[in-house]
Short mmCIF file of C-alpha atoms and ligand atoms in Angstrom, two decimals:
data_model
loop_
_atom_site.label_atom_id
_atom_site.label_comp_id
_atom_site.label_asym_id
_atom_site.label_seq_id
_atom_site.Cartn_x
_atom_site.Cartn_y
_atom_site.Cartn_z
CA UNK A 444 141.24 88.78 115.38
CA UNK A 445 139.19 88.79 112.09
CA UNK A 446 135.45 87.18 112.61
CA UNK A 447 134.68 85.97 108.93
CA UNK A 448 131.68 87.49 107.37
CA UNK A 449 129.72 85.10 104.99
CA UNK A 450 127.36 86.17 102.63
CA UNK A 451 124.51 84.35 103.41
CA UNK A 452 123.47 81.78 100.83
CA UNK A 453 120.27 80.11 99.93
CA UNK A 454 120.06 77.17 102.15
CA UNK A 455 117.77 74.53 100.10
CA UNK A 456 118.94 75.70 96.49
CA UNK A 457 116.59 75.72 94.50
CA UNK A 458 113.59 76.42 96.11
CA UNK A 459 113.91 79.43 93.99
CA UNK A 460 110.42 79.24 92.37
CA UNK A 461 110.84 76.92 89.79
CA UNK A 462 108.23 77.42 86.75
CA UNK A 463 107.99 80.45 88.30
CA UNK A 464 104.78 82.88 87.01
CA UNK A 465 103.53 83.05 83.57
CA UNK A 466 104.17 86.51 82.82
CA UNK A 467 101.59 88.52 80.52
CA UNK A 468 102.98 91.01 78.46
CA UNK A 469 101.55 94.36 80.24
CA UNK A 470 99.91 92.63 83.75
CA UNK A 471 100.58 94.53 87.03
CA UNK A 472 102.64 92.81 88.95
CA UNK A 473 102.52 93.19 92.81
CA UNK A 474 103.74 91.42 95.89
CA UNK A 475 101.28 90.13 98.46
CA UNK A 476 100.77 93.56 100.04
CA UNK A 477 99.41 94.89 96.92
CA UNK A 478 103.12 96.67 96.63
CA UNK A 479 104.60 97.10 92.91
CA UNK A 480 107.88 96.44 92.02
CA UNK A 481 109.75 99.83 90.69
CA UNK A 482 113.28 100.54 91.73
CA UNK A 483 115.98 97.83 91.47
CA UNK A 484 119.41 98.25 93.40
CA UNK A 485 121.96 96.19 91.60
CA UNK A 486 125.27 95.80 94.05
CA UNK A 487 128.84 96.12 91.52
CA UNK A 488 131.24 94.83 94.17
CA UNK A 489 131.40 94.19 97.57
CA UNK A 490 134.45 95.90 98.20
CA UNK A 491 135.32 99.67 99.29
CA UNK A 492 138.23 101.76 100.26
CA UNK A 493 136.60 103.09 103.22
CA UNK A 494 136.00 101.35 106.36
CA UNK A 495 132.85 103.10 108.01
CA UNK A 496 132.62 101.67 111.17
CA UNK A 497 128.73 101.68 110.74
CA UNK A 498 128.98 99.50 107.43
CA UNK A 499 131.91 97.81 107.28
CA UNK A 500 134.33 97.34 110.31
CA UNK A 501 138.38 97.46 110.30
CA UNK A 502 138.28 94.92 112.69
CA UNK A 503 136.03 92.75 110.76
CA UNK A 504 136.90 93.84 107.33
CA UNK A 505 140.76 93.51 107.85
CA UNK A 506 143.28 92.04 105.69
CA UNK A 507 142.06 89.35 106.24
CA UNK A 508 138.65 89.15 105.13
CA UNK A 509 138.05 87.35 101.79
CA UNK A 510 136.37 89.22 99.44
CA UNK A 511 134.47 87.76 96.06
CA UNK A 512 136.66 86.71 93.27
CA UNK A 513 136.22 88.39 90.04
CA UNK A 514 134.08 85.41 88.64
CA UNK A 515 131.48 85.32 90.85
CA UNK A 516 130.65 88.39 90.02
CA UNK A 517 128.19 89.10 87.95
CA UNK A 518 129.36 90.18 84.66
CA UNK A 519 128.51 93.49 82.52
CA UNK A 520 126.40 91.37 80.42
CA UNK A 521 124.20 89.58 83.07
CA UNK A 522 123.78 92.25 85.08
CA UNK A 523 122.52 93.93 81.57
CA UNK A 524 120.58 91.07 81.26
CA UNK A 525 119.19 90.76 84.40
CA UNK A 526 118.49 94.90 84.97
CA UNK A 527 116.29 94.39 81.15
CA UNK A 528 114.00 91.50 82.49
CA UNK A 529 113.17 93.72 85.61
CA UNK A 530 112.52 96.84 83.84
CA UNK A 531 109.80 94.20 81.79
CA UNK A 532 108.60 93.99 84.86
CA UNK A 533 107.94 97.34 85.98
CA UNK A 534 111.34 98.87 86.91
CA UNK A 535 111.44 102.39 86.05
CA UNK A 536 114.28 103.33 88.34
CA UNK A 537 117.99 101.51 88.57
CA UNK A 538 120.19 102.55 91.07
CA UNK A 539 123.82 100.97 91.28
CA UNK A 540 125.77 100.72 94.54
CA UNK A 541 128.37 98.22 96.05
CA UNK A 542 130.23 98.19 98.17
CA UNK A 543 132.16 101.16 96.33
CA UNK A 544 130.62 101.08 92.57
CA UNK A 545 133.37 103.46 91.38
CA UNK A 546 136.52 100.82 92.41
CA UNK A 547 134.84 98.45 89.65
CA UNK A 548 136.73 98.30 86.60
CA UNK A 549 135.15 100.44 83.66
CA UNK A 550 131.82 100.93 85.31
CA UNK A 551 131.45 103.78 82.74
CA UNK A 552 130.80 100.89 80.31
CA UNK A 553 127.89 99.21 82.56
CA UNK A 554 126.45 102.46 82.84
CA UNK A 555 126.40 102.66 79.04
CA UNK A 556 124.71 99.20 78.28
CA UNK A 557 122.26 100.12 81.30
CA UNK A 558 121.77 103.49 79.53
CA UNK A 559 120.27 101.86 76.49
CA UNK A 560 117.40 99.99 78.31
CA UNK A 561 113.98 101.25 78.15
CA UNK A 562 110.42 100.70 79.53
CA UNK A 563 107.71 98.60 77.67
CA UNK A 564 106.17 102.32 76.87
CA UNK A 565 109.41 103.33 75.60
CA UNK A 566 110.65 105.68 78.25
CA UNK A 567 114.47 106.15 79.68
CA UNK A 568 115.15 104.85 83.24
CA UNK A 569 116.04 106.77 86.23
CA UNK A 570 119.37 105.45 85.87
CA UNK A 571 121.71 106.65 89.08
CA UNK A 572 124.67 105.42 91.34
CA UNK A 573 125.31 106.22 95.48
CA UNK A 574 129.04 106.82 95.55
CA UNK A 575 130.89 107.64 98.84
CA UNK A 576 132.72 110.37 96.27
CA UNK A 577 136.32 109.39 96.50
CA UNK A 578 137.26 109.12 93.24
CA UNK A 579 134.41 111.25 91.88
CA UNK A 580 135.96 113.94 90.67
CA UNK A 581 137.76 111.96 88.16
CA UNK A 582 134.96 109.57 87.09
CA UNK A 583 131.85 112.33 87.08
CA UNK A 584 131.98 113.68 82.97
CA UNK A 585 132.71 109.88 81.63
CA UNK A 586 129.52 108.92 83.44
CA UNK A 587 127.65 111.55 82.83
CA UNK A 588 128.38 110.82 79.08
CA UNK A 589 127.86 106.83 79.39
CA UNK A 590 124.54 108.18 80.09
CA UNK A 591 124.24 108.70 84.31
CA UNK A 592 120.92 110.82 85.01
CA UNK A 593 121.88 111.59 88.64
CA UNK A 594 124.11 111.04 91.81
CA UNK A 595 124.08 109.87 95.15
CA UNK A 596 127.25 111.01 97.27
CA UNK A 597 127.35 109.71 101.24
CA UNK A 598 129.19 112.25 103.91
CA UNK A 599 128.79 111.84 107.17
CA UNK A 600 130.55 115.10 108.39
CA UNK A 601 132.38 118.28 107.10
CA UNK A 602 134.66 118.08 109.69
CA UNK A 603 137.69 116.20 108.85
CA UNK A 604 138.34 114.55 111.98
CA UNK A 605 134.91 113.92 112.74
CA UNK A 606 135.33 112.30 109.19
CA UNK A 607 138.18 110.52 109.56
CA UNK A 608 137.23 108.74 112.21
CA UNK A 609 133.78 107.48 110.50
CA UNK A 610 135.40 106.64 107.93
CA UNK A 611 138.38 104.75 109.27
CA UNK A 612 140.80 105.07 106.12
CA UNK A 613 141.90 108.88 106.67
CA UNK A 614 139.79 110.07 103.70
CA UNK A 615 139.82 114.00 103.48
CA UNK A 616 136.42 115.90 103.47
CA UNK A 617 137.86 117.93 100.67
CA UNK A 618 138.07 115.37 97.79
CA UNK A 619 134.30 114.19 98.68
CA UNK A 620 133.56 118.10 98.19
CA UNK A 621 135.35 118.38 94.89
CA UNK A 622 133.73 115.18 93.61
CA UNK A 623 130.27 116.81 94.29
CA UNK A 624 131.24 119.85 92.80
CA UNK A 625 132.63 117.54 89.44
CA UNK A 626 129.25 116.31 89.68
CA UNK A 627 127.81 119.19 89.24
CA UNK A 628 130.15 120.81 86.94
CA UNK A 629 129.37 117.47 84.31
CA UNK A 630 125.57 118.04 84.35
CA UNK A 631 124.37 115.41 87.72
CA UNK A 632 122.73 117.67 89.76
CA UNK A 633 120.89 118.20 91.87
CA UNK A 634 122.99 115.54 93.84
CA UNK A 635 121.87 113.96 97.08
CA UNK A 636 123.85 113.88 99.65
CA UNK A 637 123.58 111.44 102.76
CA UNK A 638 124.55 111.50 106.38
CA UNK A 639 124.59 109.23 108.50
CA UNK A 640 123.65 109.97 112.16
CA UNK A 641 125.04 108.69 114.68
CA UNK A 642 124.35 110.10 118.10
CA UNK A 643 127.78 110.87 119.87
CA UNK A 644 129.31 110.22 116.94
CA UNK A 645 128.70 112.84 114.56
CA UNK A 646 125.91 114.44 115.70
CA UNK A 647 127.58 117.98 116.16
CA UNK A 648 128.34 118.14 112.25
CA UNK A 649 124.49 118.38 111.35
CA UNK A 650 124.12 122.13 111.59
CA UNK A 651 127.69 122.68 109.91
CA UNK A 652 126.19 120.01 107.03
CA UNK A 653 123.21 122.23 106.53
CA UNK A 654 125.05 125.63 106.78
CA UNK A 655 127.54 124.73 104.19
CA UNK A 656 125.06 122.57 101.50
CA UNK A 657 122.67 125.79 101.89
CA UNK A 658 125.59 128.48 101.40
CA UNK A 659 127.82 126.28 99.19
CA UNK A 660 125.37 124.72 96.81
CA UNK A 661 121.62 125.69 97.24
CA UNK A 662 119.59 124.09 94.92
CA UNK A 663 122.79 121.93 93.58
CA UNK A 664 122.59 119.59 96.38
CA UNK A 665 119.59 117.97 98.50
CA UNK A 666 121.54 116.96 101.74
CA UNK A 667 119.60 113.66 103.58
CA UNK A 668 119.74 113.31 106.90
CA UNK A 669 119.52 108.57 107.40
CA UNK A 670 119.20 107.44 110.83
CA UNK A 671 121.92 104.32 111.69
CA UNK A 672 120.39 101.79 110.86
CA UNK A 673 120.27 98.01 112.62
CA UNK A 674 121.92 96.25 108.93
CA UNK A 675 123.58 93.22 108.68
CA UNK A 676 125.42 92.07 111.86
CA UNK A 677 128.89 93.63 112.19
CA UNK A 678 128.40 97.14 113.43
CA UNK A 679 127.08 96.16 116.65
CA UNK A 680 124.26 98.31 116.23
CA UNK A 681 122.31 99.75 119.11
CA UNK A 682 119.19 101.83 119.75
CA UNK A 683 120.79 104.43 121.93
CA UNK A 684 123.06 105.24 118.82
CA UNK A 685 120.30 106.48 116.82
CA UNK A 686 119.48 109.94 116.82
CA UNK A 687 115.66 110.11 115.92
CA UNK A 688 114.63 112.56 112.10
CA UNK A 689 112.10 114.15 114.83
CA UNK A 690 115.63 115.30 116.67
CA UNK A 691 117.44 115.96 113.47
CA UNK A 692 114.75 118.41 112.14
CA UNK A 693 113.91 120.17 115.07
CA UNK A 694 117.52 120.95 115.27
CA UNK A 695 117.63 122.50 111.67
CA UNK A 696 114.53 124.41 111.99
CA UNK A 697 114.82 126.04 114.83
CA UNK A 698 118.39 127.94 112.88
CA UNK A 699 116.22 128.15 109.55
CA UNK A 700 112.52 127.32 109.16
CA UNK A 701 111.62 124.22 107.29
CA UNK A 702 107.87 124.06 105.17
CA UNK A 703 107.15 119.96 103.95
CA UNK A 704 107.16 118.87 100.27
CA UNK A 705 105.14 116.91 99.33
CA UNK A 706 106.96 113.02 97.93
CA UNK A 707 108.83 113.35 94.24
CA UNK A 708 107.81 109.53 93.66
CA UNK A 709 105.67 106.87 95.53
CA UNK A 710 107.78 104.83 98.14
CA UNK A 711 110.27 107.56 98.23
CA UNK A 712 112.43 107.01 101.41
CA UNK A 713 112.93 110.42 102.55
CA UNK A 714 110.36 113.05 103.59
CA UNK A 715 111.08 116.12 101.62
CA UNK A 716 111.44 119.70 103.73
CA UNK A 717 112.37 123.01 101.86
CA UNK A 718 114.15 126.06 103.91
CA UNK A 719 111.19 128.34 103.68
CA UNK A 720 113.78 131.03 103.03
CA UNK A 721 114.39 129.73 99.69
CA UNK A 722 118.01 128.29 100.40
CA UNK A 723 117.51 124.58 99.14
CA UNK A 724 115.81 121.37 100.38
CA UNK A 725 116.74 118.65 102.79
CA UNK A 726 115.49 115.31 103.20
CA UNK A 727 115.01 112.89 106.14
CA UNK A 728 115.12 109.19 105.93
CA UNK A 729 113.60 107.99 109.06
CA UNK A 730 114.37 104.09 108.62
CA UNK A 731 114.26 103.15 112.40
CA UNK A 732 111.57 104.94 113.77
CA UNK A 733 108.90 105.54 111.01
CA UNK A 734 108.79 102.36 109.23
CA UNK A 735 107.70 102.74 105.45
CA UNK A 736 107.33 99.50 104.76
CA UNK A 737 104.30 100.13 103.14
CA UNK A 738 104.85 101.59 99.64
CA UNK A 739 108.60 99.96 99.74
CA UNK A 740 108.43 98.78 95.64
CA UNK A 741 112.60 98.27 96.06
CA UNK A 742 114.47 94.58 94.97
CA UNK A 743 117.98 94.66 95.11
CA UNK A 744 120.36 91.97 93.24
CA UNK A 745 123.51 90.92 95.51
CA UNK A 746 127.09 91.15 93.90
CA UNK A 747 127.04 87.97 92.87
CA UNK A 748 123.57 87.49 91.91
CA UNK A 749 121.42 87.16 94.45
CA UNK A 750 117.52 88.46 94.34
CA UNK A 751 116.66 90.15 97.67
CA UNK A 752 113.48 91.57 98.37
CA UNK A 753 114.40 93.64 101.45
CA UNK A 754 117.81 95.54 102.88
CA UNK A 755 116.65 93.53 105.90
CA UNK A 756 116.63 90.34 104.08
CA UNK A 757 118.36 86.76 105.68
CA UNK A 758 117.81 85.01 102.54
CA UNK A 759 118.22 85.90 98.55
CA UNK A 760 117.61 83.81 95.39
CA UNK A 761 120.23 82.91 92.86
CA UNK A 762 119.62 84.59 89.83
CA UNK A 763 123.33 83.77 88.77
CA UNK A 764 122.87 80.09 88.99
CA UNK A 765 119.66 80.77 86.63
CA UNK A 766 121.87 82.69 84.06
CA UNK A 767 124.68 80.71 84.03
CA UNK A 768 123.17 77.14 84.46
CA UNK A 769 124.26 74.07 82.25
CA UNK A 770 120.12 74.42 80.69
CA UNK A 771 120.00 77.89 79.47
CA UNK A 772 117.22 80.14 80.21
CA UNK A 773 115.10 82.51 77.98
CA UNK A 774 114.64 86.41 78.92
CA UNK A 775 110.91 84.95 79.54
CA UNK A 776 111.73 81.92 82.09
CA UNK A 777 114.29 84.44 84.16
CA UNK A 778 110.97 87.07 84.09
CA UNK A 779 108.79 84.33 85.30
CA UNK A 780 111.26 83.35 88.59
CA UNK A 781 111.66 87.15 89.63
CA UNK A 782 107.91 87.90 89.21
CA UNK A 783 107.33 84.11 91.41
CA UNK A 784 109.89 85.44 94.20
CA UNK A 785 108.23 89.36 93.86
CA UNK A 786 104.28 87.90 94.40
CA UNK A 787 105.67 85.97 97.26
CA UNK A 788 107.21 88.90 98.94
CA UNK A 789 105.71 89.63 102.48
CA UNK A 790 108.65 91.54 103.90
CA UNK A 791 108.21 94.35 106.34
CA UNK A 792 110.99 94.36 108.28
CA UNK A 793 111.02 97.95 109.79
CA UNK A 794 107.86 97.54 110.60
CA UNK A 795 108.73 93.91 112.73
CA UNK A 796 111.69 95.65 114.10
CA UNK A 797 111.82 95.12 117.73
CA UNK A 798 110.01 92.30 117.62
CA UNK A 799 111.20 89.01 118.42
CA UNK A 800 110.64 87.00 115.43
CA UNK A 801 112.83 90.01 113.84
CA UNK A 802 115.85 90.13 116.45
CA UNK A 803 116.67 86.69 115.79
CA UNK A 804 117.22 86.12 112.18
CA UNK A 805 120.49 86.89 110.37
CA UNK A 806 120.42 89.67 108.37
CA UNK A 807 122.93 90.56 105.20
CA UNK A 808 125.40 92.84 105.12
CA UNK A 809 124.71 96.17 103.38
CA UNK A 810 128.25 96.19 101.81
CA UNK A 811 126.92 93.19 100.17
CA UNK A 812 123.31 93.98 99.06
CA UNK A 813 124.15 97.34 98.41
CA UNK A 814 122.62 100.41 100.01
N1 SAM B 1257 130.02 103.07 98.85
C1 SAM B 1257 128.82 103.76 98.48
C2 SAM B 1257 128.55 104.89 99.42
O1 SAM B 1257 129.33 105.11 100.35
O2 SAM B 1257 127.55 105.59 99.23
C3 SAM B 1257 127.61 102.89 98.28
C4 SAM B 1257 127.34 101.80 99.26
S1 SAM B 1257 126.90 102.32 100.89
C5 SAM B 1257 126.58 100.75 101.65
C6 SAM B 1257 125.32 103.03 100.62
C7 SAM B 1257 124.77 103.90 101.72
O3 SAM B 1257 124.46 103.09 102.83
C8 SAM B 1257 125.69 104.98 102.20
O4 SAM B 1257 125.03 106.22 102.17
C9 SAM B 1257 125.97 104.57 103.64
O5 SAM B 1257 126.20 105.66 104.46
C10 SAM B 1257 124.69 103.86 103.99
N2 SAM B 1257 124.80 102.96 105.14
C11 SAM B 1257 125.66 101.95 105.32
N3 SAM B 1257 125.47 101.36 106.52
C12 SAM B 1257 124.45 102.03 107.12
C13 SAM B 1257 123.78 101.91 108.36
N4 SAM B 1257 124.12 101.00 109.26
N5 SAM B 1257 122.76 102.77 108.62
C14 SAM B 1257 122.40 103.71 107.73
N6 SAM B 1257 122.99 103.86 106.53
C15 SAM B 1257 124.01 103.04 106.23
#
């Protein structure tokens, strides 16, 4: 039986902020922990041809699930639109995710008109996409030349059955490979690459991870090690699933010797560890139980428009209605709403986790919000 999964909606539309902030050309903008805003996550589509059972279940995602239609999407242009008025605002970094971002038609193109955006000082953005790889290998050179600066690939295990099972569709290890090396070949490295763990699950395909990043790619690849994380509401997440970063590095070091890094960015998710024999770097992203609330500068837009200001989020704020409302609004007006929802912004979920204020509100679905 399918359970339908609702994106969850703003409840009292429109108590999105609305005069919003004057916003000075130049001000520093900051939520109400003193945290600026720097990387956006725009969501493409909320559909993917893999069925994780961590992200999005076959028994809840069936045939039977109804996914967006193509107009409530967010077009090329508004998303264009909208990525420009946050970069005004202090986004340096753009990261675009789904859902699958690769299964939207001509994403190339997006990635182009993204591309062309620059900070007030004048700079290029960090402009890069998390991909679960399966179509990769064909897409890697035309994004590279719409202008792609790097790559996120997920892969939870290098065994194929291990795999298959995670990811529910029968999807070979070997074309997720081959996309990473395309990657490479068209000029995205270093590329990340993210696992998953899940204790009992796939916890025996850590060392084979790290044995074949560090003999297959070295420096080409950074391989991330994500604890399962307690997302939306269909996974049936539990504690006991969660293999700790602690557990995770002690088991890599003690085969090959780890010495820290120090953080490429501020609010970086993942601590940085190189093999101290030279063979490459790893990266742990300890979401359950080290909190890092505190630097988090990260908004993310919803497929369809919505402004949330946490992965943990229950509620977002309709940018689309703003952009496509019967009164049309100026690049100015839409920059005064986001930076009235950003100075509002008190979230610190990971940090509330456990609690029970936290275990009982609704949370959105990461297929949705994008990772
Ligand atoms: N389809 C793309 C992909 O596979 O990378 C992008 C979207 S996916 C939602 C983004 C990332 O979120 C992936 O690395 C995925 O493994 C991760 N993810 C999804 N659900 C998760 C969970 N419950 N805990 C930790 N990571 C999760």
């Amino acid at each position: 039986m399918s359970t339908r999964v609702i994106p969850l909606h703003d409840a009292d539309r429109p108590q999105f902020p609305p005069p919003g902030l004057p916003v000075r050309a130049g001000a520093r903008l900051v939520d109400t922990l003193g945290r600026p805003l720097r990387d956006l996550r725009i969501s493409v589509t909320d559909r993917c041809n893999f069925r994780c059972s961590y992200c999005m279940p076959k028994q809840v995602f069936d045939k039977h699930h109804q996914f967006l239609p193509h107009d409530e999407l967010l077009n090329f242009e508004e998303i264009t639109r909208l990525a420009r008025v946050f970069v005004g605002l202090g986004v340096e970094k753009l990261r675009i995710t789904g859902g699958e971002p690769l299964l939207r038609r001509h994403i190339e193109s997006l990635i182009d008109m993204l591309a062309q955006l620059r900070t007030p000082d004048g700079r290029e953005l960090d402009l890069t996409l998390t991909t679960n790889g399966s179509v990769l290998a064909k897409k890697a050179a035309a994004l590279k030349a719409a202008g792609l600066k790097r790559l996120t690939v997920s892969l939870d295990g290098l065994d194929d059955a291990v795999f298959q099972r995670m990811n529910d569709v029968g999807f070979p290890v070997a074309t997720v490979l081959d996309g990473i090396r395309a990657a490479l070949a068209a000029g995205l490295g270093p590329v990340k690459v993210n696992m998953v763990v899940q204790r009992g699950v796939n916890d025996d395909q850590i060392l084979p991870m790290a044995r074949h990043f560090r003999e297959h790619f070295g420096q080409g690849a950074v391989l991330r090690f994500i604890e399962y994380m307690d997302v939306g509401t269909t996974n049936g997440w539990r504690m006991d699933q969660v293999l700790p970063s602690a557990e995770v590095q002690r088991r890599i070091a003690a085969e090959w010797p780890l010495v820290p890094l120090s953080a490429s960015a501020p609010g970086e998710t993942a601590e940085r560890w190189a093999y101290a024999d030279g063979g490459g770097e790893v990266g742990f992203i300890s979401s359950v139980t080290q909190a890092f609330c505190g630097d988090c500068n990260r908004a993310r837009v919803s497929t369809e428009g919505r402004l949330y200001t946490c992965l943990f989020a229950h509620r977002g704020h309709d940018l689309r209605g703003l952009l496509r409302g019967a009164e049309p609004v100026s690049d100015a007006q839409l920059a005064s709403a986001v930076a009235g929802v950003w100075s509002g912004r008190a979230d610190r979920y990971s940090q509330l986790r456990g609690t029970a204020a936290a275990a009982t509100l609704p949370r959105v679905e990461m297929h949705y919000i994008g990772g």
